[in-house]
């Protein structure tokens, strides 16, 4: 399984980001695909996730209203976040857990497969 993130970079405070994740190397019929992040010195935290079985989405409390996760049904998932603050600076990871609903978003290491991450710096 391979997950490749793109779209990170430097963003001004108050700006927005759009990250993409392309998944390959698996043929699971349903899975939870999501985004987590980790800042230096902080624990990894889940942001948002999408269950491919019915398209339902789950968001962490801090992400509600600021983040949108979406998919084009081609093993690609996107994360859009608005109103970025310096506290959003982190490495953002795409992750997948096959054959499962997204009930483990609050346990960031619940996912099975991970991308290498893409850095987002807000200043």
XYZ file of C-alpha atoms in Angstrom:
123
model
C 0.000 0.000 0.000
C 1.331 3.394 -0.948
C 0.001 6.768 0.114
C 1.488 9.892 -1.411
C 0.614 13.323 -0.064
C 1.051 16.603 -1.877
C 0.106 20.218 -1.460
C 2.034 21.259 1.612
C 4.135 24.365 1.888
C 4.140 27.798 3.477
C 0.875 29.567 4.155
C 0.136 32.970 5.596
C -1.934 33.290 8.746
C -5.569 33.399 7.794
C -4.906 31.533 4.581
C -6.003 28.103 3.464
C -4.508 24.833 2.330
C -5.547 21.984 0.115
C -3.767 18.706 0.497
C -4.094 15.682 -1.753
C -3.413 12.043 -1.069
C -3.212 9.362 -3.724
C -3.539 5.758 -2.609
C -2.395 2.723 -4.533
C -1.441 -0.886 -4.093
C -4.634 -2.214 -2.547
C -8.031 -3.447 -3.632
C -10.080 -3.224 -0.449
C -13.698 -2.543 -1.205
C -14.214 -0.197 1.715
C -11.847 1.654 3.974
C -11.412 4.671 6.162
C -9.068 7.242 4.671
C -8.071 10.243 6.693
C -5.657 12.955 7.707
C -3.654 13.377 10.847
C -0.931 15.829 11.795
C 1.942 16.164 14.167
C 3.822 19.209 15.377
C 7.228 19.030 17.051
C 6.812 18.150 20.689
C 3.133 17.326 20.319
C 1.216 14.114 19.925
C -0.122 13.149 16.549
C -3.760 14.139 16.235
C -6.501 13.121 13.873
C -8.073 15.840 11.736
C -10.684 14.306 9.469
C -11.576 11.007 7.884
C -13.877 9.624 5.244
C -15.441 6.164 5.052
C -15.648 4.995 1.455
C -18.528 2.633 2.156
C -21.078 5.436 2.390
C -19.076 8.639 2.045
C -19.633 9.622 5.658
C -17.097 11.963 7.213
C -15.730 12.461 10.699
C -13.935 15.505 12.057
C -11.922 16.262 15.139
C -13.502 18.944 17.273
C -10.836 21.532 16.437
C -11.346 20.887 12.727
C -15.121 21.290 12.656
C -16.005 24.256 10.499
C -12.436 24.745 9.280
C -11.655 21.492 7.530
C -13.327 19.632 4.712
C -12.366 16.149 3.623
C -13.467 14.849 0.255
C -12.744 12.113 -2.241
C -13.145 11.662 -5.960
C -13.785 7.927 -5.606
C -10.495 7.156 -7.305
C -8.452 6.429 -4.227
C -7.711 10.085 -3.807
C -8.671 12.079 -0.789
C -8.356 15.803 -0.212
C -8.176 17.986 2.844
C -9.068 21.632 2.702
C -8.526 23.836 5.732
C -9.279 27.523 6.097
C -8.415 30.244 8.608
C -5.011 28.789 9.274
C -3.062 29.856 12.347
C 0.585 29.295 13.278
C -0.696 26.532 15.586
C -1.666 24.606 12.448
C 1.988 24.275 11.525
C 2.670 20.552 11.399
C 3.497 17.612 9.230
C 0.266 16.342 7.746
C -0.134 12.636 7.106
C -2.583 10.722 4.988
C -3.610 7.366 6.420
C -5.825 4.401 5.623
C -7.460 1.625 7.616
C -9.027 -1.037 5.413
C -12.438 -2.552 5.968
C -13.324 -0.207 8.815
C -15.482 2.789 9.600
C -13.694 5.886 10.805
C -14.360 5.341 14.475
C -10.738 5.661 15.519
C -9.956 9.205 14.421
C -9.393 10.196 18.040
C -6.691 7.531 18.192
C -4.287 8.828 15.548
C -2.240 5.662 15.346
C -5.421 3.642 14.748
C -4.784 3.755 11.009
C -2.951 0.882 9.351
C -1.081 2.526 6.508
C 0.592 5.914 6.420
C 2.047 8.286 3.907
C 5.370 10.026 4.400
C 3.704 13.286 5.294
C 3.777 16.785 3.875
C 4.920 19.818 5.842
C 2.633 22.802 6.298
C 4.091 25.948 7.844
C 1.818 28.836 8.778
C 3.357 32.210 9.584
